[in-house]
Coordinates of N, CA and C and ligand atoms in Angstrom, one line a residue:
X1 N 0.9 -1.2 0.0 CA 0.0 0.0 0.0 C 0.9 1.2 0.0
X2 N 0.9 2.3 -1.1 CA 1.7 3.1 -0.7 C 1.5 4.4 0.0
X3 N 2.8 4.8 0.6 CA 2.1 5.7 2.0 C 1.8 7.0 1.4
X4 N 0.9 7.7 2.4 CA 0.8 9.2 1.8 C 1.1 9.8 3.2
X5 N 1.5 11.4 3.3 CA 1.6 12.0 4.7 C 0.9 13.0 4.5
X6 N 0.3 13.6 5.6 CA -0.9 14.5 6.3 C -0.6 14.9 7.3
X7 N -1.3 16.0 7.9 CA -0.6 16.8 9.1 C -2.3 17.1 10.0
X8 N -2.0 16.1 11.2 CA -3.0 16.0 12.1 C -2.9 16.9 13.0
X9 N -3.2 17.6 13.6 CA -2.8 18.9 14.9 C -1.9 19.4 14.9
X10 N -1.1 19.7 14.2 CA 0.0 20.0 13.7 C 1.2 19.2 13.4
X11 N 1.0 17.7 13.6 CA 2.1 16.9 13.8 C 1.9 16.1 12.1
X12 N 3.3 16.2 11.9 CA 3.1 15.7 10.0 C 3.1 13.6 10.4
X13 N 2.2 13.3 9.6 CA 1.9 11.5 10.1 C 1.9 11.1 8.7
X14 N 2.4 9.8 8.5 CA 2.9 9.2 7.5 C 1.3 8.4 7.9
X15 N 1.0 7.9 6.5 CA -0.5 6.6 6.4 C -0.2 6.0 5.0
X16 N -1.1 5.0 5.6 CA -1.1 4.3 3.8 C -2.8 4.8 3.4
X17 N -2.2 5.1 2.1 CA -3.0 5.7 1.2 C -4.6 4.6 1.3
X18 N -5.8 5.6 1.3 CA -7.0 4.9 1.2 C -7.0 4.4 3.0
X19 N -6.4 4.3 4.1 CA -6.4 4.7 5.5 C -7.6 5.7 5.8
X20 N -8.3 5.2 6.8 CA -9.5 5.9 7.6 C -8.9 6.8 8.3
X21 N -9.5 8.3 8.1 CA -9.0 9.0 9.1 C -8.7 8.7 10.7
X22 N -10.1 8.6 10.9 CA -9.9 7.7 12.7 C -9.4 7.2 13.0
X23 N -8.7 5.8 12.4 CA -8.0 5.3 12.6 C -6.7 5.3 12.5
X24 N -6.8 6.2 11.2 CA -4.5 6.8 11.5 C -4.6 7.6 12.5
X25 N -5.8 8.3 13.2 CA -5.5 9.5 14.5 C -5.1 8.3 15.3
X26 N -6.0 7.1 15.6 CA -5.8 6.9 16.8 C -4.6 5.9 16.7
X27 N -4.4 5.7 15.7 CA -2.9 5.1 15.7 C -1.7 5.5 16.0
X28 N -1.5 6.8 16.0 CA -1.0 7.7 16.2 C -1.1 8.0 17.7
X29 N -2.1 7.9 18.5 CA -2.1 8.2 20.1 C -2.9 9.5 19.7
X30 N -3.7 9.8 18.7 CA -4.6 10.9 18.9 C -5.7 10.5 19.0
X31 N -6.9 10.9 19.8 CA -7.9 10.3 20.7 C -8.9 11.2 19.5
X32 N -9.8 10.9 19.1 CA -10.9 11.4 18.3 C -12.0 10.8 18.7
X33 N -13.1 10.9 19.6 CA -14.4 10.2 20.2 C -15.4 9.7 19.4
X34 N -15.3 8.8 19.6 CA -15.9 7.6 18.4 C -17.0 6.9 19.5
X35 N -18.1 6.1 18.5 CA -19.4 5.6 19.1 C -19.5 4.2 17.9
X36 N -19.3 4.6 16.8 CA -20.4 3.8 16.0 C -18.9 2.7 15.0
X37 N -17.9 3.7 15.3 CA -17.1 2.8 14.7 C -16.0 1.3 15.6
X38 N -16.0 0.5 14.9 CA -15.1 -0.8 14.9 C -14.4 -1.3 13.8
X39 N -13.4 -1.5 14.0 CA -11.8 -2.0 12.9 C -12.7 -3.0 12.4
X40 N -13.5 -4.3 12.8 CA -13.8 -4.9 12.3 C -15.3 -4.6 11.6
X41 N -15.6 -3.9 11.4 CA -16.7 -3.3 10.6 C -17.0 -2.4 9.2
X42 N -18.0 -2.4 8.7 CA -17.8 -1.3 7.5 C -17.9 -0.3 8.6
X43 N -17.4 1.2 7.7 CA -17.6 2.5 8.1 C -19.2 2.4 8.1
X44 N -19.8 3.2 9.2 CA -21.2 3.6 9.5 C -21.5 5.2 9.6
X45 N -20.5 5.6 10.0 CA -20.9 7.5 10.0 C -21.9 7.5 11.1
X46 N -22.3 7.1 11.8 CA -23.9 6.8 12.8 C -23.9 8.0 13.8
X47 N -22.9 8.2 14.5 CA -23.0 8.6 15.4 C -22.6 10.1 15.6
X48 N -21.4 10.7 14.7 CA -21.1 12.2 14.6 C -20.3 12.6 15.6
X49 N -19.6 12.2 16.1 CA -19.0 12.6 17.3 C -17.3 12.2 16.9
X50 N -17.5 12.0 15.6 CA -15.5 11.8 15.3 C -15.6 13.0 14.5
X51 N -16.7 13.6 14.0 CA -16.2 14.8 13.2 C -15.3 15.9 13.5
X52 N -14.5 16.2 12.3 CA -13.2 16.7 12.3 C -13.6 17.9 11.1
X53 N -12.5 18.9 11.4 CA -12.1 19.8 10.4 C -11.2 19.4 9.5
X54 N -11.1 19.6 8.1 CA -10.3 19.4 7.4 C -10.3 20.4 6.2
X55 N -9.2 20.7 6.2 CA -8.5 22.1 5.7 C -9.2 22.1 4.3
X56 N -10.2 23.4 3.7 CA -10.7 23.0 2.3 C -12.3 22.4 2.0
X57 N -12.1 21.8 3.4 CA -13.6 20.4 3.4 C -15.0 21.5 4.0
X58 N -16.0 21.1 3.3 CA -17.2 21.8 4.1 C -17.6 21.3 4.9
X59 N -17.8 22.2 6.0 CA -18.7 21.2 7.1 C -17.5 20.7 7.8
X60 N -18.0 19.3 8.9 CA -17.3 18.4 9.3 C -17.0 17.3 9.2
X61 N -16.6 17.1 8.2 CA -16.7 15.7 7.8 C -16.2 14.3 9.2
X62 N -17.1 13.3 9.1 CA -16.7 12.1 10.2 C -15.7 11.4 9.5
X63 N -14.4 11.5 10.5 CA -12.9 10.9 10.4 C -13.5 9.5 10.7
X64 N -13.9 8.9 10.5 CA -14.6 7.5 10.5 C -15.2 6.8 8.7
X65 N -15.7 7.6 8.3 CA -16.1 7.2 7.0 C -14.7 8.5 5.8
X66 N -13.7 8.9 6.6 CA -13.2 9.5 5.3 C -11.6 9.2 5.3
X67 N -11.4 9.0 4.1 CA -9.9 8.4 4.0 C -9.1 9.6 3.9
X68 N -7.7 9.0 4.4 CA -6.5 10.1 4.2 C -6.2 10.6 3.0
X69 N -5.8 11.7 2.9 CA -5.1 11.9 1.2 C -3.8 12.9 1.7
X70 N -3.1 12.5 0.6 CA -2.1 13.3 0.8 C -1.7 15.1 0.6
X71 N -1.2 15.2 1.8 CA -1.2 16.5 1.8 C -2.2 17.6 2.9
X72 N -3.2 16.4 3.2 CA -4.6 16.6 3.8 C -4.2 17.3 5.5
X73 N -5.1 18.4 6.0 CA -4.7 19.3 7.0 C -5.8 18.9 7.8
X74 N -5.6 18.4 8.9 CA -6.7 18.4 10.3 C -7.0 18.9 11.4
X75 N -7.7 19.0 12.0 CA -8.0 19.6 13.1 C -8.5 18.9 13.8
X76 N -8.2 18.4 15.0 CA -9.2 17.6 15.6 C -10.0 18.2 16.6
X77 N -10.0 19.2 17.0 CA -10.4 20.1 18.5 C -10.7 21.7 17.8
X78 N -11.5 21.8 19.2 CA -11.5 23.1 19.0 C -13.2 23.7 19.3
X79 N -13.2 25.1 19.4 CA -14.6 25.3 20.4 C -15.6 24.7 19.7
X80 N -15.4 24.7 18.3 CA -16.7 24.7 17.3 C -16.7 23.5 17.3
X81 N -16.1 22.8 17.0 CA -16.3 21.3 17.1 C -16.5 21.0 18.3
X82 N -16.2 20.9 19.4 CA -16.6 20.8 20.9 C -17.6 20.5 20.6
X83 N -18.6 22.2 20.6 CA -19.8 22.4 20.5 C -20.9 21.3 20.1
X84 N -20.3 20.9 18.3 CA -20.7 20.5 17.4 C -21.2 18.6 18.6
X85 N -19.8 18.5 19.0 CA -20.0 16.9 19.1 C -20.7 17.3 20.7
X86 N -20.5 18.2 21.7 CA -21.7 18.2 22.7 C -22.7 18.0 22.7
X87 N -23.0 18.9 21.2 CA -24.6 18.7 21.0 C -25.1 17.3 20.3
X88 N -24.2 16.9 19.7 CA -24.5 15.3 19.7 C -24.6 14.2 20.5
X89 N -23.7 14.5 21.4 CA -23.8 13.8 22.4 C -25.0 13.9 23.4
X90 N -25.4 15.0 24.1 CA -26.3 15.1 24.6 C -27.5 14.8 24.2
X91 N -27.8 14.6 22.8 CA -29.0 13.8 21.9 C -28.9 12.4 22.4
X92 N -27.4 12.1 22.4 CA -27.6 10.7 22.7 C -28.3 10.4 24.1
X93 N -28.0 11.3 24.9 CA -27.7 11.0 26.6 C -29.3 11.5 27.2
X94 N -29.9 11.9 26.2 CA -31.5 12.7 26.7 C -32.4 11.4 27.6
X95 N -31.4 10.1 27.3 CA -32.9 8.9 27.3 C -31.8 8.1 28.6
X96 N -30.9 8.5 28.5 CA -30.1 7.4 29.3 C -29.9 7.4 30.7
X97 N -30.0 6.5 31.3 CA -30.5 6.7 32.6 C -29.2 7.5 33.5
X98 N -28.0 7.8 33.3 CA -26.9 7.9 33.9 C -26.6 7.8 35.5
X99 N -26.8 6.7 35.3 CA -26.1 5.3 36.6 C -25.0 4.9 36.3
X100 N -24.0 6.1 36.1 CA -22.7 5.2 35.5 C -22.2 4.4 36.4
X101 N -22.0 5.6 38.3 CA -21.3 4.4 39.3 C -22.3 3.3 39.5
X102 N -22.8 2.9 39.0 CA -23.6 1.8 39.2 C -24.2 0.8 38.0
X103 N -23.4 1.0 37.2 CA -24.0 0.6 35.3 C -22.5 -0.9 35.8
X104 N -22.6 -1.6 35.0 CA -21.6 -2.8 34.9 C -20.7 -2.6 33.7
X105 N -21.2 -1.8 33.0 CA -19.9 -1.2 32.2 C -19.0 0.1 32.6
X106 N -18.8 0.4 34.0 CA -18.3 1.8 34.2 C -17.2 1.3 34.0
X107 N -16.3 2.3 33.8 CA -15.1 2.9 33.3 C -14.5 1.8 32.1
X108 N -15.6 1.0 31.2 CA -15.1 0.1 30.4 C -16.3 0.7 29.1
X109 N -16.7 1.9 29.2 CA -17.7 2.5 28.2 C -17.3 3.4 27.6
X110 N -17.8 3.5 25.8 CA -17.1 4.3 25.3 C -18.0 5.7 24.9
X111 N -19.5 5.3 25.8 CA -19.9 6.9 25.7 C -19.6 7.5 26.8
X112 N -18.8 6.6 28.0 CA -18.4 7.7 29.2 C -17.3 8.0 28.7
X113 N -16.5 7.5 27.8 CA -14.8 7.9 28.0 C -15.5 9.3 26.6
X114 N -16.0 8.8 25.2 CA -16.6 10.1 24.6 C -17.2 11.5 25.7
X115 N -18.0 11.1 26.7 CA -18.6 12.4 27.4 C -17.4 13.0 28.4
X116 N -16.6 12.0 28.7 CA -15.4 12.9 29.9 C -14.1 13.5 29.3
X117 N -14.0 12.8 27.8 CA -13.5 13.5 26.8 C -14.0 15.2 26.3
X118 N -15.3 15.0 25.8 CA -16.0 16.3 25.2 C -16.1 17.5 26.4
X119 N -16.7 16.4 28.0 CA -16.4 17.7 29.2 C -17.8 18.4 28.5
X120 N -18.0 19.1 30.1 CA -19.4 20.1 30.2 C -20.6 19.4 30.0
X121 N -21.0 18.3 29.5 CA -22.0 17.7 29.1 C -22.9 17.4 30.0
X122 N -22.9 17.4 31.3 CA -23.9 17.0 32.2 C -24.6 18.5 32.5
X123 N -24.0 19.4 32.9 CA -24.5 20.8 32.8 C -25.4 21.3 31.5
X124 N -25.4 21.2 30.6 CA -26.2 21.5 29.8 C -27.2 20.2 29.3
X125 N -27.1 19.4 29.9 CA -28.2 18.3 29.9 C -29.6 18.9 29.7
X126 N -30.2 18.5 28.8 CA -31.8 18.4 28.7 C -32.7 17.1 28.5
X127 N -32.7 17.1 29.7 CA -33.4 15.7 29.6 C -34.8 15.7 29.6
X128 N -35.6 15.6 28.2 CA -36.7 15.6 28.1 C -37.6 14.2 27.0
X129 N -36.4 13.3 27.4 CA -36.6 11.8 27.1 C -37.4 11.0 27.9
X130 N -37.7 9.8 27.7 CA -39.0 9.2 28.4 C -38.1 7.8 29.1
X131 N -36.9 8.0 29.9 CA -36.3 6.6 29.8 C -37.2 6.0 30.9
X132 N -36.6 4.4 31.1 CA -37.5 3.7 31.6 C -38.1 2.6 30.5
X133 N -37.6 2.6 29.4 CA -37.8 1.7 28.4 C -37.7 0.2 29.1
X134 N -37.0 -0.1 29.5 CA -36.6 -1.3 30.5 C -35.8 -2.4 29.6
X135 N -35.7 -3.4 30.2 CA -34.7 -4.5 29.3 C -35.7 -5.8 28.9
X136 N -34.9 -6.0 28.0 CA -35.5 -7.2 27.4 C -34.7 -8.3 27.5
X137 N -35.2 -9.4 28.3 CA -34.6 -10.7 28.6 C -34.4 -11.3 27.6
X138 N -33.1 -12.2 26.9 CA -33.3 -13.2 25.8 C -32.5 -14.6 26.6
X139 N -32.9 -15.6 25.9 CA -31.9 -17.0 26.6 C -30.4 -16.6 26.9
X140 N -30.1 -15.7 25.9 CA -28.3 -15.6 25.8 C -27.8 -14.2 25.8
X141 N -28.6 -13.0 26.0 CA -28.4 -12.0 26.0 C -29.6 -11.0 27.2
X142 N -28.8 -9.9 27.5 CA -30.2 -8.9 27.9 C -30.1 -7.6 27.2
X143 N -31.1 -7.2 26.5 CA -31.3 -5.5 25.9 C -31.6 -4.5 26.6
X144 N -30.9 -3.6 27.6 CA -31.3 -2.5 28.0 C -31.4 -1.8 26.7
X145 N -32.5 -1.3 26.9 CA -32.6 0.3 25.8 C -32.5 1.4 26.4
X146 N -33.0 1.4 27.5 CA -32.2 2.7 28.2 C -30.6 3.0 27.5
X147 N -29.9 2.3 27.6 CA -28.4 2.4 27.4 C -27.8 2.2 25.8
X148 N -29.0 2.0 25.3 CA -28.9 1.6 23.3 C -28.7 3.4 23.2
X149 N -27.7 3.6 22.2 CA -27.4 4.5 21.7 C -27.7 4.7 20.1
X150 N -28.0 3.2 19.7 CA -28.3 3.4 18.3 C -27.4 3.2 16.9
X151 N -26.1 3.1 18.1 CA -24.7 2.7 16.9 C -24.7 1.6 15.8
X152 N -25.7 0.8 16.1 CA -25.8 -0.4 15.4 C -24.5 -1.4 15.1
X153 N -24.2 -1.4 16.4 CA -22.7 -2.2 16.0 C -23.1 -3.4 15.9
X154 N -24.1 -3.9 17.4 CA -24.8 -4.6 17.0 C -24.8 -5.5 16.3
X155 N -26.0 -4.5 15.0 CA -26.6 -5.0 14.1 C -25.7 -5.5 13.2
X156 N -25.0 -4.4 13.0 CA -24.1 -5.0 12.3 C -23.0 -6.2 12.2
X157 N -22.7 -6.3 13.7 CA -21.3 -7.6 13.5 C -22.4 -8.8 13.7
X158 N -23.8 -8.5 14.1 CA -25.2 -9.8 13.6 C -25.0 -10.4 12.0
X159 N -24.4 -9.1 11.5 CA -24.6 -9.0 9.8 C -23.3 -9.9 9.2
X160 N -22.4 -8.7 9.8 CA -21.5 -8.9 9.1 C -20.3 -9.7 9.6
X161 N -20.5 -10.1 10.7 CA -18.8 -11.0 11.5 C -20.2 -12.6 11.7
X162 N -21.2 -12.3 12.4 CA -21.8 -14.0 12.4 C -22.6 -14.4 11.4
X163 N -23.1 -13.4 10.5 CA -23.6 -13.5 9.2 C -25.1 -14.5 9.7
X164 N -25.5 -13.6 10.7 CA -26.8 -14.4 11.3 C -28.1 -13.3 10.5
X165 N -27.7 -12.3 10.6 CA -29.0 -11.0 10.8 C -30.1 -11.1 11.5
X166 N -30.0 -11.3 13.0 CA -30.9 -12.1 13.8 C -31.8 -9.9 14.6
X167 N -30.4 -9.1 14.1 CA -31.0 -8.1 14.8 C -31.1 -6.9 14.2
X168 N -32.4 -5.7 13.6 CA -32.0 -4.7 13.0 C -32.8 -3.4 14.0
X169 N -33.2 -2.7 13.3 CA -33.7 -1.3 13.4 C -34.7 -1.2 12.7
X170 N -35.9 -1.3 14.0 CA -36.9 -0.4 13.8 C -37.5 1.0 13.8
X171 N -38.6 1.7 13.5 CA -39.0 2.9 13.8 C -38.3 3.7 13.4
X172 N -38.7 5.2 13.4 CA -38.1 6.3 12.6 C -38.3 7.3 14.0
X173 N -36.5 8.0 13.6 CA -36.5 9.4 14.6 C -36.3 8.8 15.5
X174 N -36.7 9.6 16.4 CA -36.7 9.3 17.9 C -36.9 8.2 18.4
X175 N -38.7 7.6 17.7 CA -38.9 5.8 18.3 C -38.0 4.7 17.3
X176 N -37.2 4.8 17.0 CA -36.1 3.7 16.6 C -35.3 3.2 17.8
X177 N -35.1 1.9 17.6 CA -35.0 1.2 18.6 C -34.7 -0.1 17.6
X178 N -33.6 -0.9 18.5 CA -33.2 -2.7 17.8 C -33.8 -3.2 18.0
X179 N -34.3 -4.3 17.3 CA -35.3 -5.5 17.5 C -34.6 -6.5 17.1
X180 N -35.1 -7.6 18.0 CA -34.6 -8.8 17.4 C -35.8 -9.6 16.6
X181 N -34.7 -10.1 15.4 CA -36.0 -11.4 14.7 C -35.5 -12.6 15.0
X182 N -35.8 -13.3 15.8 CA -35.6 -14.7 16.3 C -36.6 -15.3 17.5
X183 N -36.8 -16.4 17.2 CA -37.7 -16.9 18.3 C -36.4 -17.3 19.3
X184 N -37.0 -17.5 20.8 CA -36.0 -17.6 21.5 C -35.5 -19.0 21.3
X185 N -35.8 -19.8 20.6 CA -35.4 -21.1 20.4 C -34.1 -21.0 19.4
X186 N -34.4 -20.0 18.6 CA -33.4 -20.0 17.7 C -32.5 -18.9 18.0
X187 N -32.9 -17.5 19.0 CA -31.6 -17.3 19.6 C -30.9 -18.3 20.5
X188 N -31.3 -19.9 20.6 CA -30.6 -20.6 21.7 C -29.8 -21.0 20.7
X189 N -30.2 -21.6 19.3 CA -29.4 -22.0 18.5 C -28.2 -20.9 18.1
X190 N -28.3 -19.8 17.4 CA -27.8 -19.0 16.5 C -26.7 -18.5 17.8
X191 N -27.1 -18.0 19.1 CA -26.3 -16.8 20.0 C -25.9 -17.7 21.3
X192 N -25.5 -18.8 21.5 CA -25.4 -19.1 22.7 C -23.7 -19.0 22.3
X193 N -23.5 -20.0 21.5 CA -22.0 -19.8 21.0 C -21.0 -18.3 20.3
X194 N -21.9 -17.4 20.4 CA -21.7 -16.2 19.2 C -21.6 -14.9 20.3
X195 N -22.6 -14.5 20.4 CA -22.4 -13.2 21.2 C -21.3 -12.3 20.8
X196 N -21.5 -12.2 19.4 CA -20.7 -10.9 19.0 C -21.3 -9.5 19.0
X197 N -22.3 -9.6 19.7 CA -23.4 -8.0 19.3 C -22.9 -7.9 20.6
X198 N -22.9 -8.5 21.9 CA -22.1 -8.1 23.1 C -21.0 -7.8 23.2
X199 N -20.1 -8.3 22.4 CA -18.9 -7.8 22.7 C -18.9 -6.9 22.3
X200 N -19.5 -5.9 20.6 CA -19.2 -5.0 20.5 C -20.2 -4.0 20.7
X201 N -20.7 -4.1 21.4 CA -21.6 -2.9 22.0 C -21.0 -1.2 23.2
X202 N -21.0 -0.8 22.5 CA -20.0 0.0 23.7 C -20.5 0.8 24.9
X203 N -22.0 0.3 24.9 CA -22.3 0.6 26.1 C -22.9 -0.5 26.9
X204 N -23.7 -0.5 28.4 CA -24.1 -1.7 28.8 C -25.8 -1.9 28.1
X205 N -26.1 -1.6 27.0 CA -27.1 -1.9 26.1 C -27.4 -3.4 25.8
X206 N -26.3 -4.3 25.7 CA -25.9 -5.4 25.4 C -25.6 -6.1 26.1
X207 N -25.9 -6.5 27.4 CA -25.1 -7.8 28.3 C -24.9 -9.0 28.1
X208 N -24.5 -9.9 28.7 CA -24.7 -11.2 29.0 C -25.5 -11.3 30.0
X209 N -25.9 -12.6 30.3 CA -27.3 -12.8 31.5 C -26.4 -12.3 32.5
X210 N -27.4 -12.3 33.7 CA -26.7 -12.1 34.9 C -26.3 -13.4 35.7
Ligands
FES301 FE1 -17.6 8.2 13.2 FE2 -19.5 7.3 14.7 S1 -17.4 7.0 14.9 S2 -19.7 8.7 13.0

């Protein structure tokens, strides 16, 4: 693959050409707050909270769905983007119960390390969500939706790493929400040995039983 170089925060970084933004930052040891992306996945763009400046580019384009090129100028910080990914984040956070000292994914979640990262986020909270959704028991899994953020990682390594498609997305806007299509007989079959939607879930949306 041949390499191309780019200048991330000011520091010039060598990549191989056709390289995901996101992923040469964080290779690099530069932290860019990610939700929806995984190495083992297609690009999803879902979540908005890796958006980046790039020198020339409109808008902000998400360092998750966009490749390096050479020559290419970044920005990773800064008030406007702050702003940009607070206000995304707080979209996410309107429904979520925030019981982190008490959640079973604390300090192993990547929308607390995203929120302690972005900072200020609990102060401007508006919480005018209806949580309380509750969880849904399965033989080999449990679904809080309180704590579903929507990333479809999910769905996706359902799709694309067990090649089951046992789980997608329902409803539009706001009432969207995962569903599963399996009778529980056949999540006994399909997810007892698999539980890849748990592993890559990055919040506690996804457990194993208790
Ligand atoms: Fe890029 Fe979610 S990680 S949009």
């Amino acid at each position: 693959m041949p390499k191309i170089s780019l200048c991330i925060d000011g520091r010039e970084i060598e990549a191989a050409a056709g390289a995901s933004l996101l992923e040469t930052a964080l290779e690099h040891g530069i932290y860019i707050p990610h939700l929806c992306h995984d190495p083992d996945l297609k690009p999803h763009g879902g979540c908005r909270l890796c958006l980046v400046a790039v020198r020339g580019a409109r808008g902000f384009p998400a360092a998750c769905t966009t490749q390096v090129a050479d020559g290419m100028v970044v920005t990773t910080t800064g008030a406007e983007l702050d702003q940009v990914r607070r206000d995304m984040l707080e979209i996410l956070l309107t429904e979520h119960p925030l019981d982190c000292l008490s959640c079973a994914k604390n300090q192993h979640c990547a929308l607390q390390t995203a929120a302690a990262y972005i900072g200020d986020v609990r102060r401007n909270l508006r919480r005018t969500g209806t949580p309380g959704q509750g969880a849904e028991f399965t033989p080999c899994f449990v679904l809080g939706r309180d704590y579903c953020i929507l990333c479809q990682k999910c769905v996706r390594a359902c799709d694309e790493i067990a090649h089951k498609k046992l789980l997608t997305v329902v409803g539009r806007g706001g009432l969207s929400r995962v569903a599963i299509f399996a009778s529980q007989a056949e999540l006994v079959a399909a997810c007892s040995d698999c539980l890849e939607c748990v592993k890559r879930c990055p919040t506690a949306a996804l457990r194993p039983l208790p």
